[in-house]
mmCIF file of C-alpha atoms in Angstrom:
data_model
loop_
_atom_site.group_PDB
_atom_site.id
_atom_site.type_symbol
_atom_site.label_atom_id
_atom_site.label_comp_id
_atom_site.label_asym_id
_atom_site.label_seq_id
_atom_site.Cartn_x
_atom_site.Cartn_y
_atom_site.Cartn_z
ATOM 1 C CA SER A 200 88.038 124.266 98.890
ATOM 2 C CA GLN A 201 85.238 125.269 96.528
ATOM 3 C CA GLN A 202 83.557 121.905 96.816
ATOM 4 C CA GLY A 203 79.896 121.859 97.525
ATOM 5 C CA GLU A 204 78.959 119.889 100.595
ATOM 6 C CA GLU A 205 75.841 117.752 100.526
ATOM 7 C CA ASP A 206 73.628 117.071 103.468
ATOM 8 C CA PRO A 207 72.691 114.472 104.536
ATOM 9 C CA GLN A 208 75.480 112.096 103.561
ATOM 10 C CA ALA A 209 72.968 109.248 103.446
ATOM 11 C CA LEU A 210 69.188 109.127 103.274
ATOM 12 C CA SER A 211 66.832 106.149 103.495
ATOM 13 C CA ILE A 212 63.151 106.574 102.665
ATOM 14 C CA GLN A 213 60.122 104.508 101.726
ATOM 15 C CA GLU A 214 58.954 104.353 98.128
ATOM 16 C CA GLY A 215 56.421 107.099 97.491
ATOM 17 C CA GLU A 216 57.938 109.520 99.974
ATOM 18 C CA ASN A 217 59.749 112.685 98.986
ATOM 19 C CA ALA A 218 63.529 112.974 99.266
ATOM 20 C CA THR A 219 65.281 116.253 99.938
ATOM 21 C CA MET A 220 69.019 116.751 99.614
ATOM 22 C CA ASN A 221 70.877 119.949 100.377
ATOM 23 C CA CYS A 222 74.083 121.431 99.043
ATOM 24 C CA SER A 223 76.137 124.306 100.407
ATOM 25 C CA TYR A 224 79.033 126.036 98.719
ATOM 26 C CA LYS A 225 81.565 128.699 99.537
ATOM 27 C CA THR A 226 82.000 131.323 96.836
ATOM 28 C CA SER A 227 79.994 132.996 94.094
ATOM 29 C CA ILE A 228 78.917 130.688 91.325
ATOM 30 C CA ASN A 229 77.800 130.922 87.718
ATOM 31 C CA ASN A 230 75.479 127.939 87.988
ATOM 32 C CA LEU A 231 74.870 124.819 90.037
ATOM 33 C CA GLN A 232 74.187 121.376 88.648
ATOM 34 C CA TRP A 233 72.887 118.139 90.102
ATOM 35 C CA TYR A 234 74.062 114.724 88.938
ATOM 36 C CA ARG A 235 73.018 111.174 89.750
ATOM 37 C CA GLN A 236 75.342 108.192 89.905
ATOM 38 C CA ASN A 237 74.243 104.597 90.104
ATOM 39 C CA SER A 238 76.656 102.282 91.867
ATOM 40 C CA GLY A 239 79.825 101.737 89.856
ATOM 41 C CA ARG A 240 78.618 103.831 86.922
ATOM 42 C CA GLY A 241 79.249 107.271 85.474
ATOM 43 C CA LEU A 242 77.349 110.374 86.418
ATOM 44 C CA VAL A 243 74.170 111.503 84.722
ATOM 45 C CA HIS A 244 73.324 115.184 84.493
ATOM 46 C CA LEU A 245 69.902 115.905 86.022
ATOM 47 C CA ILE A 246 69.351 119.640 86.103
ATOM 48 C CA LEU A 247 71.176 122.975 85.939
ATOM 49 C CA ILE A 248 70.116 126.138 87.754
ATOM 50 C CA ARG A 249 71.730 129.503 87.049
ATOM 51 C CA SER A 250 72.738 132.000 89.687
ATOM 52 C CA ASN A 251 69.907 134.338 88.688
ATOM 53 C CA GLU A 252 67.281 131.582 89.016
ATOM 54 C CA ARG A 253 65.602 130.599 92.261
ATOM 55 C CA GLU A 254 63.706 127.456 91.349
ATOM 56 C CA LYS A 255 63.608 124.957 88.528
ATOM 57 C CA HIS A 256 61.545 121.863 87.802
ATOM 58 C CA SER A 257 62.148 118.806 85.683
ATOM 59 C CA GLY A 258 59.624 115.995 85.977
ATOM 60 C CA ARG A 259 59.695 114.804 89.601
ATOM 61 C CA LEU A 260 62.741 116.948 90.367
ATOM 62 C CA ARG A 261 62.617 120.389 91.936
ATOM 63 C CA VAL A 262 65.755 122.398 92.539
ATOM 64 C CA THR A 263 65.997 125.609 94.507
ATOM 65 C CA LEU A 264 68.919 127.982 94.781
ATOM 66 C CA ASP A 265 69.495 130.600 97.472
ATOM 67 C CA THR A 266 72.589 132.578 96.541
ATOM 68 C CA SER A 267 72.385 134.670 99.712
ATOM 69 C CA LYS A 268 72.793 131.511 101.782
ATOM 70 C CA LYS A 269 75.026 129.822 99.195
ATOM 71 C CA SER A 270 72.834 126.755 99.244
ATOM 72 C CA SER A 271 70.708 124.612 96.975
ATOM 73 C CA SER A 272 68.269 121.799 97.503
ATOM 74 C CA LEU A 273 67.135 118.918 95.316
ATOM 75 C CA LEU A 274 63.669 117.509 95.946
ATOM 76 C CA ILE A 275 62.612 114.211 94.403
ATOM 77 C CA THR A 276 58.870 113.752 94.738
ATOM 78 C CA ALA A 277 57.048 110.419 94.880
ATOM 79 C CA SER A 278 60.305 108.488 95.027
ATOM 80 C CA ARG A 279 60.738 105.103 93.374
ATOM 81 C CA ALA A 280 63.115 102.248 94.097
ATOM 82 C CA ALA A 281 64.871 103.126 90.821
ATOM 83 C CA ASP A 282 65.829 106.502 92.314
ATOM 84 C CA THR A 283 68.290 104.698 94.590
ATOM 85 C CA ALA A 284 71.650 106.243 93.724
ATOM 86 C CA SER A 285 74.191 108.821 94.856
ATOM 87 C CA TYR A 286 73.351 112.426 94.100
ATOM 88 C CA PHE A 287 76.026 115.084 93.663
ATOM 89 C CA CYS A 288 75.813 118.829 93.416
ATOM 90 C CA ALA A 289 78.440 120.527 91.295
ATOM 91 C CA THR A 290 79.169 124.223 91.322
ATOM 92 C CA VAL A 291 80.421 126.167 88.319
ATOM 93 C CA TYR A 292 82.499 129.210 89.054
ATOM 94 C CA ARG A 293 84.929 131.364 87.168
ATOM 95 C CA MET A 294 88.576 131.145 88.030
ATOM 96 C CA ASP A 295 91.225 132.925 85.978
ATOM 97 C CA SER A 296 90.030 132.699 82.384
ATOM 98 C CA SER A 297 87.957 129.564 82.583
ATOM 99 C CA TYR A 298 84.967 128.050 84.310
ATOM 100 C CA LYS A 299 85.408 125.141 86.661
ATOM 101 C CA LEU A 300 82.931 122.422 87.628
ATOM 102 C CA ILE A 301 83.613 121.157 91.131
ATOM 103 C CA PHE A 302 81.689 118.312 92.772
ATOM 104 C CA GLY A 303 80.628 117.791 96.329
ATOM 105 C CA SER A 304 80.909 114.509 98.204
ATOM 106 C CA GLY A 305 77.356 113.382 97.482
ATOM 107 C CA THR A 306 74.246 112.083 99.206
ATOM 108 C CA ARG A 307 73.576 108.354 99.037
ATOM 109 C CA LEU A 308 69.831 107.811 98.634
ATOM 110 C CA LEU A 309 68.186 104.471 99.332
ATOM 111 C CA VAL A 310 64.533 104.118 98.394
ATOM 112 C CA ARG A 311 63.022 101.041 100.035
ATOM 113 C CA PRO A 312 60.291 99.286 98.045
ATOM 114 C CA ASP B 177 77.033 108.164 68.637
ATOM 115 C CA THR B 178 75.635 106.849 71.876
ATOM 116 C CA GLY B 179 77.578 108.887 74.391
ATOM 117 C CA VAL B 180 80.994 108.924 76.025
ATOM 118 C CA SER B 181 82.797 105.609 75.832
ATOM 119 C CA GLN B 182 85.607 104.535 78.150
ATOM 120 C CA ASN B 183 87.856 101.515 77.889
ATOM 121 C CA PRO B 184 88.617 99.321 79.619
ATOM 122 C CA ARG B 185 85.811 99.178 82.200
ATOM 123 C CA HIS B 186 88.066 97.516 84.740
ATOM 124 C CA LYS B 187 91.827 97.273 85.053
ATOM 125 C CA ILE B 188 93.786 95.360 87.657
ATOM 126 C CA THR B 189 97.503 95.976 87.640
ATOM 127 C CA LYS B 190 100.502 95.307 89.798
ATOM 128 C CA ARG B 191 102.165 98.179 91.577
ATOM 129 C CA GLY B 192 104.864 99.715 89.416
ATOM 130 C CA GLN B 193 103.245 98.846 86.098
ATOM 131 C CA ASN B 194 102.051 101.429 83.584
ATOM 132 C CA VAL B 195 98.413 101.632 82.542
ATOM 133 C CA THR B 196 96.600 103.541 79.823
ATOM 134 C CA PHE B 197 92.906 104.363 79.605
ATOM 135 C CA ARG B 198 90.999 105.575 76.592
ATOM 136 C CA CYS B 199 88.049 107.921 76.312
ATOM 137 C CA ASP B 200 85.942 108.525 73.199
ATOM 138 C CA PRO B 201 83.798 111.614 73.741
ATOM 139 C CA ILE B 202 80.633 112.616 71.936
ATOM 140 C CA SER B 203 81.884 113.529 68.472
ATOM 141 C CA GLU B 204 80.473 117.072 68.425
ATOM 142 C CA HIS B 205 81.963 117.936 71.812
ATOM 143 C CA ASN B 206 85.238 119.825 71.676
ATOM 144 C CA ARG B 207 85.764 119.857 75.434
ATOM 145 C CA LEU B 208 86.992 116.767 77.267
ATOM 146 C CA TYR B 209 87.600 116.324 80.980
ATOM 147 C CA TRP B 210 89.198 113.667 83.170
ATOM 148 C CA TYR B 211 88.104 113.183 86.770
ATOM 149 C CA ARG B 212 89.121 110.716 89.461
ATOM 150 C CA GLN B 213 86.694 109.355 92.025
ATOM 151 C CA THR B 214 87.497 107.343 95.124
ATOM 152 C CA LEU B 215 84.945 105.374 97.092
ATOM 153 C CA GLY B 216 82.395 107.522 98.862
ATOM 154 C CA GLN B 217 83.694 110.768 97.393
ATOM 155 C CA GLY B 218 82.699 113.052 94.571
ATOM 156 C CA PRO B 219 84.724 113.233 91.359
ATOM 157 C CA GLU B 220 87.915 115.299 91.536
ATOM 158 C CA PHE B 221 89.079 117.252 88.496
ATOM 159 C CA LEU B 222 92.300 116.070 86.861
ATOM 160 C CA THR B 223 92.643 117.761 83.497
ATOM 161 C CA TYR B 224 90.777 119.416 80.634
ATOM 162 C CA PHE B 225 91.195 119.622 76.867
ATOM 163 C CA GLN B 226 89.663 121.984 74.388
ATOM 164 C CA ASN B 227 90.126 120.290 71.038
ATOM 165 C CA GLU B 228 93.691 118.948 71.142
ATOM 166 C CA ALA B 229 95.017 121.541 73.575
ATOM 167 C CA GLN B 230 95.407 120.568 77.213
ATOM 168 C CA LEU B 231 94.366 123.791 78.887
ATOM 169 C CA GLU B 232 94.454 122.874 82.521
ATOM 170 C CA LYS B 233 95.934 120.305 84.873
ATOM 171 C CA SER B 234 95.098 119.805 88.521
ATOM 172 C CA ARG B 235 97.771 119.551 91.178
ATOM 173 C CA LEU B 236 96.406 116.020 91.647
ATOM 174 C CA LEU B 237 97.987 115.159 88.304
ATOM 175 C CA SER B 238 101.484 114.197 89.388
ATOM 176 C CA ASP B 239 104.314 113.763 86.903
ATOM 177 C CA ARG B 240 103.423 110.058 86.706
ATOM 178 C CA PHE B 241 100.190 111.011 84.975
ATOM 179 C CA SER B 242 99.979 112.156 81.385
ATOM 180 C CA ALA B 243 96.967 112.815 79.200
ATOM 181 C CA GLU B 244 96.769 113.361 75.477
ATOM 182 C CA ARG B 245 94.161 114.171 72.905
ATOM 183 C CA PRO B 246 96.212 114.026 69.727
ATOM 184 C CA LYS B 247 93.608 114.847 67.098
ATOM 185 C CA GLY B 248 91.042 116.530 69.232
ATOM 186 C CA SER B 249 88.890 113.425 69.261
ATOM 187 C CA PHE B 250 89.652 110.541 71.655
ATOM 188 C CA SER B 251 91.874 111.001 74.687
ATOM 189 C CA THR B 252 94.212 108.741 76.637
ATOM 190 C CA LEU B 253 95.232 108.937 80.259
ATOM 191 C CA GLU B 254 98.432 107.117 81.188
ATOM 192 C CA ILE B 255 99.660 106.414 84.683
ATOM 193 C CA GLN B 256 103.271 105.350 84.981
ATOM 194 C CA ARG B 257 104.710 103.368 87.869
ATOM 195 C CA THR B 258 101.299 102.854 89.438
ATOM 196 C CA GLU B 259 100.909 103.044 93.210
ATOM 197 C CA GLN B 260 98.183 101.603 95.400
ATOM 198 C CA GLY B 261 96.924 105.126 96.008
ATOM 199 C CA ASP B 262 96.087 105.372 92.315
ATOM 200 C CA SER B 263 93.266 102.862 92.796
ATOM 201 C CA ALA B 264 90.104 104.727 91.885
ATOM 202 C CA MET B 265 87.451 105.184 89.235
ATOM 203 C CA TYR B 266 88.717 107.345 86.384
ATOM 204 C CA LEU B 267 85.894 109.227 84.703
ATOM 205 C CA CYS B 268 85.903 111.003 81.382
ATOM 206 C CA ALA B 269 83.348 113.630 80.430
ATOM 207 C CA SER B 270 82.737 115.821 77.430
ATOM 208 C CA SER B 271 80.770 118.967 76.703
ATOM 209 C CA LEU B 272 80.011 121.165 73.741
ATOM 210 C CA ILE B 273 80.315 124.481 75.503
ATOM 211 C CA SER B 274 81.939 125.871 78.584
ATOM 212 C CA PRO B 275 79.928 125.047 81.715
ATOM 213 C CA GLY B 276 79.646 128.732 82.505
ATOM 214 C CA ILE B 277 78.359 129.991 79.194
ATOM 215 C CA GLY B 278 74.792 129.521 78.040
ATOM 216 C CA GLY B 279 72.587 126.478 77.680
ATOM 217 C CA ASN B 280 71.211 124.110 80.248
ATOM 218 C CA TYR B 281 73.587 121.284 79.556
ATOM 219 C CA GLY B 282 75.976 119.702 81.930
ATOM 220 C CA TYR B 283 78.758 117.311 81.201
ATOM 221 C CA THR B 284 78.161 113.914 79.625
ATOM 222 C CA PHE B 285 80.093 111.296 81.536
ATOM 223 C CA GLY B 286 81.319 107.899 80.483
ATOM 224 C CA SER B 287 80.870 104.853 82.704
ATOM 225 C CA GLY B 288 84.436 105.130 83.926
ATOM 226 C CA THR B 289 87.444 102.859 84.211
ATOM 227 C CA ARG B 290 87.913 101.274 87.605
ATOM 228 C CA LEU B 291 91.602 100.831 88.370
ATOM 229 C CA THR B 292 92.795 98.481 91.085
ATOM 230 C CA VAL B 293 96.499 98.479 91.901
ATOM 231 C CA VAL B 294 97.603 95.393 93.820
#
């Protein structure tokens, strides 16, 4: 399957610490996106990184992409209790005449106050 | 326009009954997607519309499932003869452009409809 796979599946950290989540995928991609989902809610788009980019920042978020290793990482710096959520990577790749957005299984982040 | 709206938020139904969900996307977005998410998993693609045309359906979308977007605005997803395995969160998303072409925008998701089949 083309699904990205996140690692770790679950992460528990203390408020103020950094959280790092990793995503691996299988085939060439157009771009990779990270989403956050609070319990029982829809997903919120966080950041998009294109296949020709290596690093991108947005506020306390830093995303890296290594296309040679087919992997990406999401770093949340100075975490807050409100960052507690599930985080999903989603890969965009071309299949036939359209682009597809396929999600991984997510990392559940718990930030302890 | 405050985003993607889904109704109802929760639906409990008896096995064998039909259910219908509605999604109102962001008005400027011509692309609309349906995903299904089970507990502890990421969303799985079901189907995709560009305007009123249904351009793609996943193999997950059995013949009991049908989706429409009659005027290229809101969309409905109907499940006939529901089974317990249909219990999941059904998510709708919309976007203005293809995810592979330009921009830095992802999909905008609704809050989902949680279906419980008893």
